[in-house]
Amino acid sequence: KKIAVVIVAAGSGSRFGDPIPKQYHLLGGKPLLRHCIESFAKLVPLEMIRVIYNPDHRDRYDDAMNGLSLPEPIAGGLTRQQSVLNGLRSLEDENPDYVLIHDAARPGISDDVILRVVNALSEHSGAIPTLPVMDTIKQAGHSGFIEKTIPRAQLHRAQTPQGFHFATILKAHKQFEGLEFTDDAALLEQLGLDVICVEGDVANDKVTRPDDMDRAHDRLYTGSK
Ligand code: CTP
Ligand code: MG
């Protein structure tokens, strides 16, 4: 099968709270984005990887890519969803069978997780890595008073890469352009298509706030969970 990868790295990291976007911060001496590229490059040819970036950060991008000859990066949009669509459109000529869409803010992606996603695509329209929810989840109103407890047995934490049949996800993204879903599986859910959960990995948790960097470091380099 022909597999393409879209790595979304066009965000500004507002919750991370640093002028340098988190995807360009170093983890063990390498930018988060670079960790992601190297993981996918073990399994997919470089010419099938598209990075979606903010051209304002071209210098940081070039630094992160030093020595790797990837296709030209694609300019992202104001929302993650728009950035993904820009990436998918850039692959229309290649017309891959599958596409894996990954957050640059998840540097701890492993071969195992990637392969579980890819393997599930022979039978499903989409596949996403997930982890069980460990905490008790409460729904509260704006005043802070609890309204109810959401049973957690059927809840899953969604990670990336989220894998899809390319034609299916491209069509869905075109149909829902302008909306703001925070992941790609949500678009197929809207269409009633089958997206299967495969086992994720705590090392693949997203870096969102500054203290997530320490956790990411420990999980990547000391194997601690
Ligand atoms: N992303 C993107 N284009 C956007 C917004 C987000 O490519 N317009 C990417 C981010 O770079 C990140 C991934 O989508 O790799 C997941 O998004 P998130 O963790 O929300 O990152 P940011 O949007 O950068 O952070 P924040 O929401 O805190 O501003
Ligand atoms: Mg965001």
Short mmCIF file of C-alpha atoms and ligand atoms in Angstrom, two decimals:
data_model
loop_
_atom_site.label_atom_id
_atom_site.label_comp_id
_atom_site.label_asym_id
_atom_site.label_seq_id
_atom_site.Cartn_x
_atom_site.Cartn_y
_atom_site.Cartn_z
CA LYS A 1 0.00 0.00 0.00
CA LYS A 2 1.11 3.56 -0.67
CA ILE A 3 1.22 5.42 2.65
CA ALA A 4 1.58 9.17 3.15
CA VAL A 5 2.12 11.11 6.36
CA VAL A 6 0.86 14.59 7.26
CA ILE A 7 2.56 16.13 10.30
CA VAL A 8 0.74 19.21 11.55
CA ALA A 9 3.17 21.74 13.00
CA ALA A 10 1.51 25.07 12.24
CA GLY A 11 0.14 25.84 15.71
CA SER A 12 1.31 28.65 17.96
CA GLY A 13 1.27 26.74 21.25
CA SER A 14 -0.82 29.24 23.21
CA ARG A 15 -1.24 26.88 26.17
CA PHE A 16 2.49 26.15 26.14
CA GLY A 17 2.94 29.87 26.60
CA ASP A 18 6.29 30.48 24.93
CA PRO A 19 7.01 32.69 21.90
CA ILE A 20 8.83 29.74 20.32
CA PRO A 21 6.13 27.21 19.36
CA LYS A 22 6.44 23.92 21.25
CA GLN A 23 7.13 21.86 18.11
CA TYR A 24 10.49 23.65 17.79
CA HIS A 25 11.50 23.14 21.44
CA LEU A 26 14.28 20.63 22.06
CA LEU A 27 13.80 17.27 23.71
CA GLY A 28 17.07 15.43 24.25
CA GLY A 29 18.72 17.94 21.90
CA LYS A 30 16.20 17.52 19.04
CA PRO A 31 13.12 19.57 18.20
CA LEU A 32 9.82 17.76 18.83
CA LEU A 33 9.06 18.02 15.10
CA ARG A 34 12.33 16.28 14.26
CA HIS A 35 11.55 13.40 16.61
CA CYS A 36 8.29 12.88 14.74
CA ILE A 37 9.88 12.99 11.29
CA GLU A 38 12.57 10.48 12.26
CA SER A 39 9.98 8.05 13.60
CA PHE A 40 7.93 8.08 10.40
CA ALA A 41 10.99 8.11 8.15
CA LYS A 42 11.84 4.62 9.39
CA LEU A 43 8.64 3.31 7.79
CA VAL A 44 7.69 5.69 4.98
CA PRO A 45 9.83 7.28 2.21
CA LEU A 46 10.71 10.91 2.93
CA GLU A 47 8.95 12.09 -0.24
CA MET A 48 5.63 10.85 1.17
CA ILE A 49 5.93 12.99 4.34
CA ARG A 50 4.37 16.46 4.38
CA VAL A 51 5.02 18.92 7.18
CA ILE A 52 2.44 21.65 7.66
CA TYR A 53 4.03 24.74 9.19
CA ASN A 54 3.69 28.46 9.75
CA PRO A 55 5.93 30.25 7.19
CA ASP A 56 6.65 32.92 9.84
CA HIS A 57 8.80 30.25 11.48
CA ARG A 58 10.74 29.28 8.36
CA ASP A 59 14.14 29.65 10.06
CA ARG A 60 13.16 27.39 12.93
CA TYR A 61 11.74 24.90 10.47
CA ASP A 62 14.96 24.87 8.45
CA ASP A 63 17.02 24.34 11.61
CA ALA A 64 14.83 21.45 12.68
CA MET A 65 15.10 19.80 9.25
CA ASN A 66 18.86 20.22 8.95
CA GLY A 67 20.27 17.41 6.79
CA LEU A 68 16.91 15.87 5.88
CA SER A 69 15.57 16.42 2.38
CA LEU A 70 11.83 16.51 2.77
CA PRO A 71 9.39 17.93 0.23
CA GLU A 72 8.72 21.66 0.63
CA PRO A 73 6.61 22.27 3.76
CA ILE A 74 3.01 23.38 3.29
CA ALA A 75 1.58 26.51 4.91
CA GLY A 76 -1.00 25.74 7.59
CA GLY A 77 -4.21 27.52 8.43
CA LEU A 78 -5.75 29.22 11.44
CA THR A 79 -7.16 25.97 12.81
CA ARG A 80 -5.72 22.49 13.07
CA GLN A 81 -8.48 21.29 10.76
CA GLN A 82 -7.50 23.78 8.07
CA SER A 83 -3.84 22.81 8.43
CA VAL A 84 -4.74 19.15 7.89
CA LEU A 85 -6.82 19.97 4.81
CA ASN A 86 -3.93 21.94 3.31
CA GLY A 87 -1.72 18.90 3.87
CA LEU A 88 -4.20 16.47 2.33
CA ARG A 89 -4.64 18.67 -0.74
CA SER A 90 -0.86 18.69 -1.25
CA LEU A 91 -1.04 14.89 -1.62
CA GLU A 92 -3.85 14.78 -4.18
CA ASP A 93 -1.42 14.18 -7.06
CA GLU A 94 0.36 11.40 -5.17
CA ASN A 95 -3.01 9.80 -4.44
CA PRO A 96 -1.79 7.45 -1.65
CA ASP A 97 -3.96 4.55 -0.40
CA TYR A 98 -3.60 5.57 3.25
CA VAL A 99 -2.66 8.73 5.10
CA LEU A 100 -1.44 9.02 8.68
CA ILE A 101 -2.12 12.40 10.30
CA HIS A 102 0.14 13.21 13.25
CA ASP A 103 0.59 16.09 15.72
CA ALA A 104 4.13 17.47 15.79
CA ALA A 105 3.54 17.93 19.52
CA ARG A 106 3.73 14.13 20.06
CA PRO A 107 7.47 13.33 19.90
CA GLY A 108 7.17 9.89 21.52
CA ILE A 109 5.50 8.08 18.64
CA SER A 110 6.75 4.49 18.29
CA ASP A 111 6.89 2.01 15.39
CA ASP A 112 4.49 -0.24 17.28
CA VAL A 113 1.76 2.38 17.47
CA ILE A 114 2.23 3.41 13.84
CA LEU A 115 2.02 -0.21 12.68
CA ARG A 116 -1.08 -0.94 14.74
CA VAL A 117 -2.81 1.99 13.04
CA VAL A 118 -1.67 0.99 9.54
CA ASN A 119 -2.60 -2.67 10.00
CA ALA A 120 -6.13 -1.80 11.12
CA LEU A 121 -6.74 0.10 7.86
CA SER A 122 -7.07 -3.10 5.84
CA GLU A 123 -10.44 -3.57 7.50
CA HIS A 124 -11.58 -0.09 8.58
CA SER A 125 -12.02 3.40 7.12
CA GLY A 126 -10.05 4.88 9.99
CA ALA A 127 -7.96 3.80 12.98
CA ILE A 128 -6.75 5.84 15.94
CA PRO A 129 -4.50 5.06 18.90
CA THR A 130 -6.25 5.50 22.22
CA LEU A 131 -5.69 4.96 25.92
CA PRO A 132 -8.26 4.22 28.60
CA VAL A 133 -9.39 7.06 30.86
CA MET A 134 -8.13 6.48 34.41
CA ASP A 135 -9.78 9.34 36.28
CA THR A 136 -13.41 9.67 37.26
CA ILE A 137 -14.89 12.22 34.85
CA LYS A 138 -17.30 14.87 36.14
CA GLN A 139 -19.48 17.19 34.11
CA ALA A 140 -19.96 20.56 35.82
CA GLY A 141 -21.77 23.76 34.84
CA HIS A 142 -20.08 27.15 34.57
CA SER A 143 -20.71 27.78 38.27
CA GLY A 144 -18.59 24.75 39.09
CA PHE A 145 -21.34 22.59 40.54
CA ILE A 146 -21.27 18.98 39.43
CA GLU A 147 -24.08 17.93 37.15
CA LYS A 148 -23.15 14.32 36.60
CA THR A 149 -20.49 11.66 36.47
CA ILE A 150 -19.69 10.28 33.02
CA PRO A 151 -19.15 6.51 33.13
CA ARG A 152 -15.57 6.05 32.03
CA ALA A 153 -15.63 2.44 30.86
CA GLN A 154 -16.41 3.50 27.30
CA LEU A 155 -14.23 6.61 27.27
CA HIS A 156 -10.93 6.73 25.41
CA ARG A 157 -8.18 9.33 25.16
CA ALA A 158 -7.46 9.91 21.46
CA GLN A 159 -3.89 10.19 20.19
CA THR A 160 -2.30 10.45 16.77
CA PRO A 161 -1.28 9.29 14.20
CA GLN A 162 -4.83 8.85 13.05
CA GLY A 163 -4.89 6.73 9.91
CA PHE A 164 -7.44 6.80 7.11
CA HIS A 165 -8.14 5.74 3.59
CA PHE A 166 -6.86 8.81 1.78
CA ALA A 167 -9.82 9.36 -0.55
CA THR A 168 -12.29 9.04 2.35
CA ILE A 169 -10.63 11.52 4.70
CA LEU A 170 -9.89 14.00 1.91
CA LYS A 171 -13.55 14.02 0.89
CA ALA A 172 -14.66 14.43 4.53
CA HIS A 173 -12.24 17.31 5.11
CA LYS A 174 -13.45 19.09 1.98
CA GLN A 175 -17.05 18.63 3.07
CA PHE A 176 -16.43 19.98 6.59
CA GLU A 177 -13.98 22.78 5.67
CA GLY A 178 -14.30 25.77 8.00
CA LEU A 179 -15.41 23.80 11.04
CA GLU A 180 -13.18 23.23 14.06
CA PHE A 181 -12.93 19.59 14.99
CA THR A 182 -9.85 18.95 17.15
CA ASP A 183 -9.12 15.59 15.57
CA ASP A 184 -9.69 13.94 12.20
CA ALA A 185 -11.58 10.87 13.32
CA ALA A 186 -14.41 13.22 14.34
CA LEU A 187 -15.12 13.95 10.68
CA LEU A 188 -15.64 10.29 9.83
CA GLU A 189 -17.80 9.89 12.94
CA GLN A 190 -20.04 12.63 11.55
CA LEU A 191 -20.43 10.59 8.38
CA GLY A 192 -21.17 7.38 10.27
CA LEU A 193 -18.03 5.67 8.97
CA ASP A 194 -16.11 3.08 10.96
CA VAL A 195 -13.12 4.23 12.98
CA ILE A 196 -11.49 1.61 15.17
CA CYS A 197 -9.47 2.16 18.36
CA VAL A 198 -6.04 0.53 18.56
CA GLU A 199 -3.75 0.59 21.58
CA GLY A 200 -1.92 3.90 22.10
CA ASP A 201 1.07 4.61 24.31
CA VAL A 202 1.64 7.01 27.21
CA ALA A 203 4.98 8.00 25.68
CA ASN A 204 2.90 9.36 22.79
CA ASP A 205 0.93 11.81 24.94
CA LYS A 206 0.78 15.33 23.54
CA VAL A 207 2.96 18.16 24.79
CA THR A 208 0.45 20.88 25.59
CA ARG A 209 1.79 22.73 28.64
CA PRO A 210 5.42 23.30 29.73
CA ASP A 211 5.48 20.54 32.35
CA ASP A 212 4.51 18.04 29.65
CA MET A 213 8.05 18.44 28.30
CA ASP A 214 9.52 16.91 31.46
CA ARG A 215 7.09 14.03 31.28
CA ALA A 216 7.82 13.51 27.59
CA HIS A 217 11.54 13.47 28.36
CA ASP A 218 11.18 10.88 31.13
CA ARG A 219 8.96 8.63 29.03
CA LEU A 220 11.19 8.81 25.99
CA TYR A 221 14.57 8.47 27.67
CA THR A 222 14.06 6.57 30.90
CA GLY A 223 11.10 4.44 29.89
CA SER A 224 9.16 5.58 32.96
CA LYS A 225 5.42 5.69 32.61
N1 CTP B 1 -1.77 22.80 14.60
C1 CTP B 1 -1.63 23.22 13.28
N2 CTP B 1 -2.31 24.33 12.83
C2 CTP B 1 -3.10 25.03 13.66
C3 CTP B 1 -3.26 24.62 15.01
C4 CTP B 1 -2.58 23.48 15.45
O1 CTP B 1 -0.89 22.59 12.52
N3 CTP B 1 -3.71 26.12 13.20
C5 CTP B 1 -1.00 21.64 15.09
C6 CTP B 1 -0.05 22.00 16.23
O2 CTP B 1 1.17 22.53 15.73
C7 CTP B 1 0.09 20.68 16.95
C8 CTP B 1 -1.21 19.93 16.65
O3 CTP B 1 -1.87 20.67 15.63
O4 CTP B 1 1.19 19.91 16.48
C9 CTP B 1 -2.08 19.76 17.88
O5 CTP B 1 -2.57 21.02 18.28
P1 CTP B 1 -2.37 21.70 19.71
O6 CTP B 1 -1.75 20.77 20.67
O7 CTP B 1 -3.65 22.37 20.06
O8 CTP B 1 -1.22 22.79 19.37
P2 CTP B 1 -1.38 24.37 19.30
O9 CTP B 1 -2.65 24.72 18.61
O10 CTP B 1 -0.12 24.90 18.75
O11 CTP B 1 -1.45 24.75 20.85
P3 CTP B 1 -2.59 25.62 21.60
O12 CTP B 1 -3.92 24.98 21.26
O13 CTP B 1 -2.22 25.54 23.03
O14 CTP B 1 -2.46 27.02 21.02
MG MG B 2 -4.56 24.12 19.42
#
